[in-house]
Amino acid sequence: MEANYRIEKEYTIPYDIFKDAYTAFQKKNIYPRTYLFMGLFIVLAVIYIFAAVDDPSNKLSYVLIFVCLALAVREWYNPRKIRRTLLDTIRSEGLENEVYRLCVGDDFLEISTLPHENVENSEPEPQEESAEDDDSGYEEDEHPEKSVIPINSELSVQEHDEFFLIHIRKKMFYVVPKKDFSEPELEIIRGLNADAAGK
């Protein structure tokens, strides 16, 4: 099956690239909804402010002003908190040192985290490539961090200066830095949008 791969490449994701990539993901998929709800809560707060001015004795208006402003602040704060927590986890657990593998077939992508024993060796063990060996030959296939992604309308690729964001249904994404790929391989990744549209 490996002979059918258009790309088979290992790579790492530096902390700064993951930080920029997650920020880009939020800007495209999270912030539009966040700003929509922030605007809605602020408009409601303004309405209740006018109601409080018209009738200063209406205590409920003051409560609703506070609630609307608190919800607007929460919408602004939560995405930033999530990003900070995620990046702290990546740094504290050393996830920036993980080695990943991207395989691009004709109608699917395969993205996996390599087992740590492979990280220390410059070349994989010969038995890992043999389908006739025991289960050790399928170690990566059984690794929980492996994802097989169909190339179809749910897949989209967003290109940035230093990386690609591979989106699945605008909810899940993968970061692929450009630094480890040749120009022909980058062109294959760029063409995934056209491939997906044709499925």
PDB file of C-alpha atoms in Angstrom:
ATOM      1  CA  MET A   1       0.000   0.000   0.000  1.00  0.00           C
ATOM      2  CA  GLU A   2       2.894   2.347   0.699  1.00  0.00           C
ATOM      3  CA  ALA A   3       3.775   2.317  -3.011  1.00  0.00           C
ATOM      4  CA  ASN A   4       0.509   4.151  -3.656  1.00  0.00           C
ATOM      5  CA  TYR A   5       1.324   7.027  -1.311  1.00  0.00           C
ATOM      6  CA  ARG A   6       1.921  10.321  -3.072  1.00  0.00           C
ATOM      7  CA  ILE A   7       3.578  11.629   0.101  1.00  0.00           C
ATOM      8  CA  GLU A   8       5.033   9.762   3.047  1.00  0.00           C
ATOM      9  CA  LYS A   9       6.898  12.138   5.341  1.00  0.00           C
ATOM     10  CA  GLU A  10       7.755  12.518   9.021  1.00  0.00           C
ATOM     11  CA  TYR A  11       7.736  15.934  10.650  1.00  0.00           C
ATOM     12  CA  THR A  12       7.643  17.826  13.940  1.00  0.00           C
ATOM     13  CA  ILE A  13       5.532  20.817  14.928  1.00  0.00           C
ATOM     14  CA  PRO A  14       7.520  23.554  16.715  1.00  0.00           C
ATOM     15  CA  TYR A  15       5.709  25.307  19.539  1.00  0.00           C
ATOM     16  CA  ASP A  16       5.576  28.666  17.732  1.00  0.00           C
ATOM     17  CA  ILE A  17       4.034  27.097  14.638  1.00  0.00           C
ATOM     18  CA  PHE A  18       1.391  25.291  16.667  1.00  0.00           C
ATOM     19  CA  LYS A  19       0.609  28.542  18.483  1.00  0.00           C
ATOM     20  CA  ASP A  20       0.176  30.411  15.191  1.00  0.00           C
ATOM     21  CA  ALA A  21      -1.804  27.540  13.693  1.00  0.00           C
ATOM     22  CA  TYR A  22      -4.255  27.304  16.578  1.00  0.00           C
ATOM     23  CA  THR A  23      -4.718  31.075  16.528  1.00  0.00           C
ATOM     24  CA  ALA A  24      -5.453  30.880  12.786  1.00  0.00           C
ATOM     25  CA  PHE A  25      -7.934  28.064  13.402  1.00  0.00           C
ATOM     26  CA  GLN A  26      -9.732  30.142  16.027  1.00  0.00           C
ATOM     27  CA  LYS A  27      -9.846  33.197  13.768  1.00  0.00           C
ATOM     28  CA  LYS A  28     -11.474  31.209  10.987  1.00  0.00           C
ATOM     29  CA  ASN A  29     -13.788  28.884  12.910  1.00  0.00           C
ATOM     30  CA  ILE A  30     -14.274  30.177  16.466  1.00  0.00           C
ATOM     31  CA  TYR A  31     -14.032  33.965  16.494  1.00  0.00           C
ATOM     32  CA  PRO A  32     -16.838  34.656  13.958  1.00  0.00           C
ATOM     33  CA  ARG A  33     -19.333  32.935  16.254  1.00  0.00           C
ATOM     34  CA  THR A  34     -17.726  34.554  19.309  1.00  0.00           C
ATOM     35  CA  TYR A  35     -17.998  38.065  17.866  1.00  0.00           C
ATOM     36  CA  LEU A  36     -21.576  37.404  16.773  1.00  0.00           C
ATOM     37  CA  PHE A  37     -22.652  36.501  20.302  1.00  0.00           C
ATOM     38  CA  MET A  38     -20.580  39.318  21.815  1.00  0.00           C
ATOM     39  CA  GLY A  39     -22.372  41.789  19.557  1.00  0.00           C
ATOM     40  CA  LEU A  40     -25.750  40.308  20.439  1.00  0.00           C
ATOM     41  CA  PHE A  41     -25.136  40.557  24.191  1.00  0.00           C
ATOM     42  CA  ILE A  42     -23.812  44.119  23.885  1.00  0.00           C
ATOM     43  CA  VAL A  43     -26.878  45.177  21.868  1.00  0.00           C
ATOM     44  CA  LEU A  44     -29.123  43.645  24.515  1.00  0.00           C
ATOM     45  CA  ALA A  45     -27.156  45.451  27.239  1.00  0.00           C
ATOM     46  CA  VAL A  46     -27.672  48.775  25.419  1.00  0.00           C
ATOM     47  CA  ILE A  47     -31.398  48.081  25.160  1.00  0.00           C
ATOM     48  CA  TYR A  48     -31.595  47.443  28.887  1.00  0.00           C
ATOM     49  CA  ILE A  49     -29.521  50.567  29.577  1.00  0.00           C
ATOM     50  CA  PHE A  50     -32.123  52.639  27.737  1.00  0.00           C
ATOM     51  CA  ALA A  51     -34.836  50.841  29.701  1.00  0.00           C
ATOM     52  CA  ALA A  52     -33.041  51.701  32.963  1.00  0.00           C
ATOM     53  CA  VAL A  53     -32.726  55.344  31.921  1.00  0.00           C
ATOM     54  CA  ASP A  54     -36.441  55.494  31.107  1.00  0.00           C
ATOM     55  CA  ASP A  55     -37.390  53.831  34.375  1.00  0.00           C
ATOM     56  CA  PRO A  56     -34.602  54.053  36.999  1.00  0.00           C
ATOM     57  CA  SER A  57     -36.760  52.198  39.499  1.00  0.00           C
ATOM     58  CA  ASN A  58     -36.769  49.047  37.358  1.00  0.00           C
ATOM     59  CA  LYS A  59     -34.160  46.935  39.158  1.00  0.00           C
ATOM     60  CA  LEU A  60     -34.505  44.090  36.685  1.00  0.00           C
ATOM     61  CA  SER A  61     -32.972  46.261  33.960  1.00  0.00           C
ATOM     62  CA  TYR A  62     -29.769  46.655  35.987  1.00  0.00           C
ATOM     63  CA  VAL A  63     -29.551  42.916  36.554  1.00  0.00           C
ATOM     64  CA  LEU A  64     -30.037  42.203  32.857  1.00  0.00           C
ATOM     65  CA  ILE A  65     -27.403  44.804  31.923  1.00  0.00           C
ATOM     66  CA  PHE A  66     -24.924  43.050  34.191  1.00  0.00           C
ATOM     67  CA  VAL A  67     -25.831  39.592  32.841  1.00  0.00           C
ATOM     68  CA  CYS A  68     -25.506  40.681  29.202  1.00  0.00           C
ATOM     69  CA  LEU A  69     -22.139  42.365  29.776  1.00  0.00           C
ATOM     70  CA  ALA A  70     -20.888  39.328  31.718  1.00  0.00           C
ATOM     71  CA  LEU A  71     -21.903  37.008  28.875  1.00  0.00           C
ATOM     72  CA  ALA A  72     -20.166  39.271  26.333  1.00  0.00           C
ATOM     73  CA  VAL A  73     -16.965  39.197  28.393  1.00  0.00           C
ATOM     74  CA  ARG A  74     -17.224  35.422  28.710  1.00  0.00           C
ATOM     75  CA  GLU A  75     -17.510  35.064  24.926  1.00  0.00           C
ATOM     76  CA  TRP A  76     -14.372  37.178  24.541  1.00  0.00           C
ATOM     77  CA  TYR A  77     -12.419  35.425  27.300  1.00  0.00           C
ATOM     78  CA  ASN A  78     -13.179  31.723  26.744  1.00  0.00           C
ATOM     79  CA  PRO A  79     -11.376  31.215  23.398  1.00  0.00           C
ATOM     80  CA  ARG A  80      -8.277  32.917  24.790  1.00  0.00           C
ATOM     81  CA  LYS A  81      -8.388  30.780  27.937  1.00  0.00           C
ATOM     82  CA  ILE A  82      -8.740  27.604  25.871  1.00  0.00           C
ATOM     83  CA  ARG A  83      -5.786  28.601  23.681  1.00  0.00           C
ATOM     84  CA  ARG A  84      -3.604  29.424  26.678  1.00  0.00           C
ATOM     85  CA  THR A  85      -4.484  26.139  28.420  1.00  0.00           C
ATOM     86  CA  LEU A  86      -3.811  24.105  25.280  1.00  0.00           C
ATOM     87  CA  LEU A  87      -0.468  25.770  24.624  1.00  0.00           C
ATOM     88  CA  ASP A  88       0.581  25.358  28.258  1.00  0.00           C
ATOM     89  CA  THR A  89      -0.234  21.656  28.000  1.00  0.00           C
ATOM     90  CA  ILE A  90       1.794  21.290  24.793  1.00  0.00           C
ATOM     91  CA  ARG A  91       4.794  22.945  26.389  1.00  0.00           C
ATOM     92  CA  SER A  92       4.581  21.218  29.785  1.00  0.00           C
ATOM     93  CA  GLU A  93       4.153  17.737  28.305  1.00  0.00           C
ATOM     94  CA  GLY A  94       6.782  18.227  25.599  1.00  0.00           C
ATOM     95  CA  LEU A  95       4.322  17.554  22.784  1.00  0.00           C
ATOM     96  CA  GLU A  96       6.310  19.862  20.507  1.00  0.00           C
ATOM     97  CA  ASN A  97       8.933  17.092  20.391  1.00  0.00           C
ATOM     98  CA  GLU A  98       6.500  14.493  19.038  1.00  0.00           C
ATOM     99  CA  VAL A  99       7.232  13.093  15.594  1.00  0.00           C
ATOM    100  CA  TYR A 100       4.308  12.785  13.193  1.00  0.00           C
ATOM    101  CA  ARG A 101       3.868  11.028   9.879  1.00  0.00           C
ATOM    102  CA  LEU A 102       1.735  12.267   7.000  1.00  0.00           C
ATOM    103  CA  CYS A 103       0.810   9.846   4.226  1.00  0.00           C
ATOM    104  CA  VAL A 104      -1.229  11.072   1.262  1.00  0.00           C
ATOM    105  CA  GLY A 105      -2.945   8.440  -0.852  1.00  0.00           C
ATOM    106  CA  ASP A 106      -5.221   8.876  -3.835  1.00  0.00           C
ATOM    107  CA  ASP A 107      -8.390   9.193  -1.768  1.00  0.00           C
ATOM    108  CA  PHE A 108      -7.277   9.503   1.859  1.00  0.00           C
ATOM    109  CA  LEU A 109      -4.808  11.090   4.252  1.00  0.00           C
ATOM    110  CA  GLU A 110      -3.192   9.247   7.113  1.00  0.00           C
ATOM    111  CA  ILE A 111      -1.765  11.240  10.017  1.00  0.00           C
ATOM    112  CA  SER A 112      -0.160   9.448  12.946  1.00  0.00           C
ATOM    113  CA  THR A 113       2.081  10.042  15.920  1.00  0.00           C
ATOM    114  CA  LEU A 114       5.124   7.808  15.772  1.00  0.00           C
ATOM    115  CA  PRO A 115       5.802   5.566  18.781  1.00  0.00           C
ATOM    116  CA  HIS A 116       8.598   6.915  20.952  1.00  0.00           C
ATOM    117  CA  GLU A 117      10.865   3.998  20.169  1.00  0.00           C
ATOM    118  CA  ASN A 118      10.872   5.127  16.530  1.00  0.00           C
ATOM    119  CA  VAL A 119      11.799   8.672  17.481  1.00  0.00           C
ATOM    120  CA  GLU A 120      15.186   7.581  18.776  1.00  0.00           C
ATOM    121  CA  ASN A 121      16.103   5.610  15.665  1.00  0.00           C
ATOM    122  CA  SER A 122      16.925   7.338  12.413  1.00  0.00           C
ATOM    123  CA  GLU A 123      15.462   4.416  10.437  1.00  0.00           C
ATOM    124  CA  PRO A 124      12.509   2.150  11.248  1.00  0.00           C
ATOM    125  CA  GLU A 125      13.113  -1.435  12.250  1.00  0.00           C
ATOM    126  CA  PRO A 126      12.982  -3.761   9.198  1.00  0.00           C
ATOM    127  CA  GLN A 127      10.263  -5.954  10.695  1.00  0.00           C
ATOM    128  CA  GLU A 128       7.856  -3.001  10.873  1.00  0.00           C
ATOM    129  CA  GLU A 129       7.594  -3.043   7.087  1.00  0.00           C
ATOM    130  CA  SER A 130       6.891  -6.766   6.813  1.00  0.00           C
ATOM    131  CA  ALA A 131       3.297  -7.928   6.702  1.00  0.00           C
ATOM    132  CA  GLU A 132       4.486 -11.492   7.304  1.00  0.00           C
ATOM    133  CA  ASP A 133       5.857 -10.779  10.776  1.00  0.00           C
ATOM    134  CA  ASP A 134       3.872 -10.881  13.989  1.00  0.00           C
ATOM    135  CA  ASP A 135       1.760  -8.014  15.365  1.00  0.00           C
ATOM    136  CA  SER A 136       4.832  -5.815  15.818  1.00  0.00           C
ATOM    137  CA  GLY A 137       4.618  -5.112  12.093  1.00  0.00           C
ATOM    138  CA  TYR A 138       1.295  -3.351  12.738  1.00  0.00           C
ATOM    139  CA  GLU A 139       2.352  -1.314  15.746  1.00  0.00           C
ATOM    140  CA  GLU A 140       1.628   2.035  14.095  1.00  0.00           C
ATOM    141  CA  ASP A 141      -1.744   0.876  12.783  1.00  0.00           C
ATOM    142  CA  GLU A 142      -2.771   0.070  16.354  1.00  0.00           C
ATOM    143  CA  HIS A 143      -1.436   3.349  17.755  1.00  0.00           C
ATOM    144  CA  PRO A 144      -4.336   5.416  19.172  1.00  0.00           C
ATOM    145  CA  GLU A 145      -3.003   8.616  17.619  1.00  0.00           C
ATOM    146  CA  LYS A 146      -3.476   7.455  14.028  1.00  0.00           C
ATOM    147  CA  SER A 147      -6.189   9.077  11.913  1.00  0.00           C
ATOM    148  CA  VAL A 148      -7.317   8.072   8.425  1.00  0.00           C
ATOM    149  CA  ILE A 149      -9.085  10.977   6.734  1.00  0.00           C
ATOM    150  CA  PRO A 150     -11.061  10.548   3.502  1.00  0.00           C
ATOM    151  CA  ILE A 151     -10.415  13.138   0.808  1.00  0.00           C
ATOM    152  CA  ASN A 152     -13.960  14.413   0.310  1.00  0.00           C
ATOM    153  CA  SER A 153     -16.104  17.511   0.686  1.00  0.00           C
ATOM    154  CA  GLU A 154     -15.588  17.597   4.473  1.00  0.00           C
ATOM    155  CA  LEU A 155     -11.856  18.174   4.004  1.00  0.00           C
ATOM    156  CA  SER A 156     -10.315  21.590   3.399  1.00  0.00           C
ATOM    157  CA  VAL A 157      -6.740  22.868   3.416  1.00  0.00           C
ATOM    158  CA  GLN A 158      -5.849  26.401   4.486  1.00  0.00           C
ATOM    159  CA  GLU A 159      -2.359  27.596   3.582  1.00  0.00           C
ATOM    160  CA  HIS A 160      -0.302  30.010   5.690  1.00  0.00           C
ATOM    161  CA  ASP A 161       3.267  31.252   5.384  1.00  0.00           C
ATOM    162  CA  GLU A 162       4.840  28.463   7.448  1.00  0.00           C
ATOM    163  CA  PHE A 163       2.203  25.748   7.654  1.00  0.00           C
ATOM    164  CA  PHE A 164      -0.984  24.188   6.351  1.00  0.00           C
ATOM    165  CA  LEU A 165      -4.139  23.713   8.391  1.00  0.00           C
ATOM    166  CA  ILE A 166      -6.019  20.600   7.337  1.00  0.00           C
ATOM    167  CA  HIS A 167      -9.638  21.003   8.481  1.00  0.00           C
ATOM    168  CA  ILE A 168     -12.256  18.297   8.862  1.00  0.00           C
ATOM    169  CA  ARG A 169     -15.807  19.661   9.121  1.00  0.00           C
ATOM    170  CA  LYS A 170     -14.399  22.908  10.574  1.00  0.00           C
ATOM    171  CA  LYS A 171     -14.126  21.199  13.973  1.00  0.00           C
ATOM    172  CA  MET A 172     -11.017  19.044  13.822  1.00  0.00           C
ATOM    173  CA  PHE A 173      -7.745  20.253  12.368  1.00  0.00           C
ATOM    174  CA  TYR A 174      -4.177  19.099  11.810  1.00  0.00           C
ATOM    175  CA  VAL A 175      -1.066  21.257  11.518  1.00  0.00           C
ATOM    176  CA  VAL A 176       1.450  20.413   8.790  1.00  0.00           C
ATOM    177  CA  PRO A 177       4.567  22.643   8.826  1.00  0.00           C
ATOM    178  CA  LYS A 178       6.059  23.420   5.422  1.00  0.00           C
ATOM    179  CA  LYS A 179       9.654  23.196   6.628  1.00  0.00           C
ATOM    180  CA  ASP A 180       9.915  19.404   6.315  1.00  0.00           C
ATOM    181  CA  PHE A 181       8.378  19.087   2.839  1.00  0.00           C
ATOM    182  CA  SER A 182       9.805  19.543  -0.644  1.00  0.00           C
ATOM    183  CA  GLU A 183       8.162  21.890  -3.140  1.00  0.00           C
ATOM    184  CA  PRO A 184       6.559  19.016  -5.125  1.00  0.00           C
ATOM    185  CA  GLU A 185       5.131  17.652  -1.859  1.00  0.00           C
ATOM    186  CA  LEU A 186       3.807  21.099  -0.941  1.00  0.00           C
ATOM    187  CA  GLU A 187       2.068  21.251  -4.312  1.00  0.00           C
ATOM    188  CA  ILE A 188       0.351  17.929  -3.592  1.00  0.00           C
ATOM    189  CA  ILE A 189      -0.913  19.296  -0.268  1.00  0.00           C
ATOM    190  CA  ARG A 190      -2.093  22.498  -1.985  1.00  0.00           C
ATOM    191  CA  GLY A 191      -3.995  20.369  -4.474  1.00  0.00           C
ATOM    192  CA  LEU A 192      -5.983  18.543  -1.801  1.00  0.00           C
ATOM    193  CA  ASN A 193      -8.745  21.160  -1.954  1.00  0.00           C
ATOM    194  CA  ALA A 194      -9.234  20.460  -5.656  1.00  0.00           C
ATOM    195  CA  ASP A 195      -9.049  16.707  -5.002  1.00  0.00           C
ATOM    196  CA  ALA A 196     -11.694  16.997  -2.278  1.00  0.00           C
ATOM    197  CA  ALA A 197     -13.967  19.100  -4.481  1.00  0.00           C
ATOM    198  CA  GLY A 198     -13.828  16.453  -7.189  1.00  0.00           C
ATOM    199  CA  LYS A 199     -14.973  13.641  -4.905  1.00  0.00           C
TER     200      LYS A 199
END
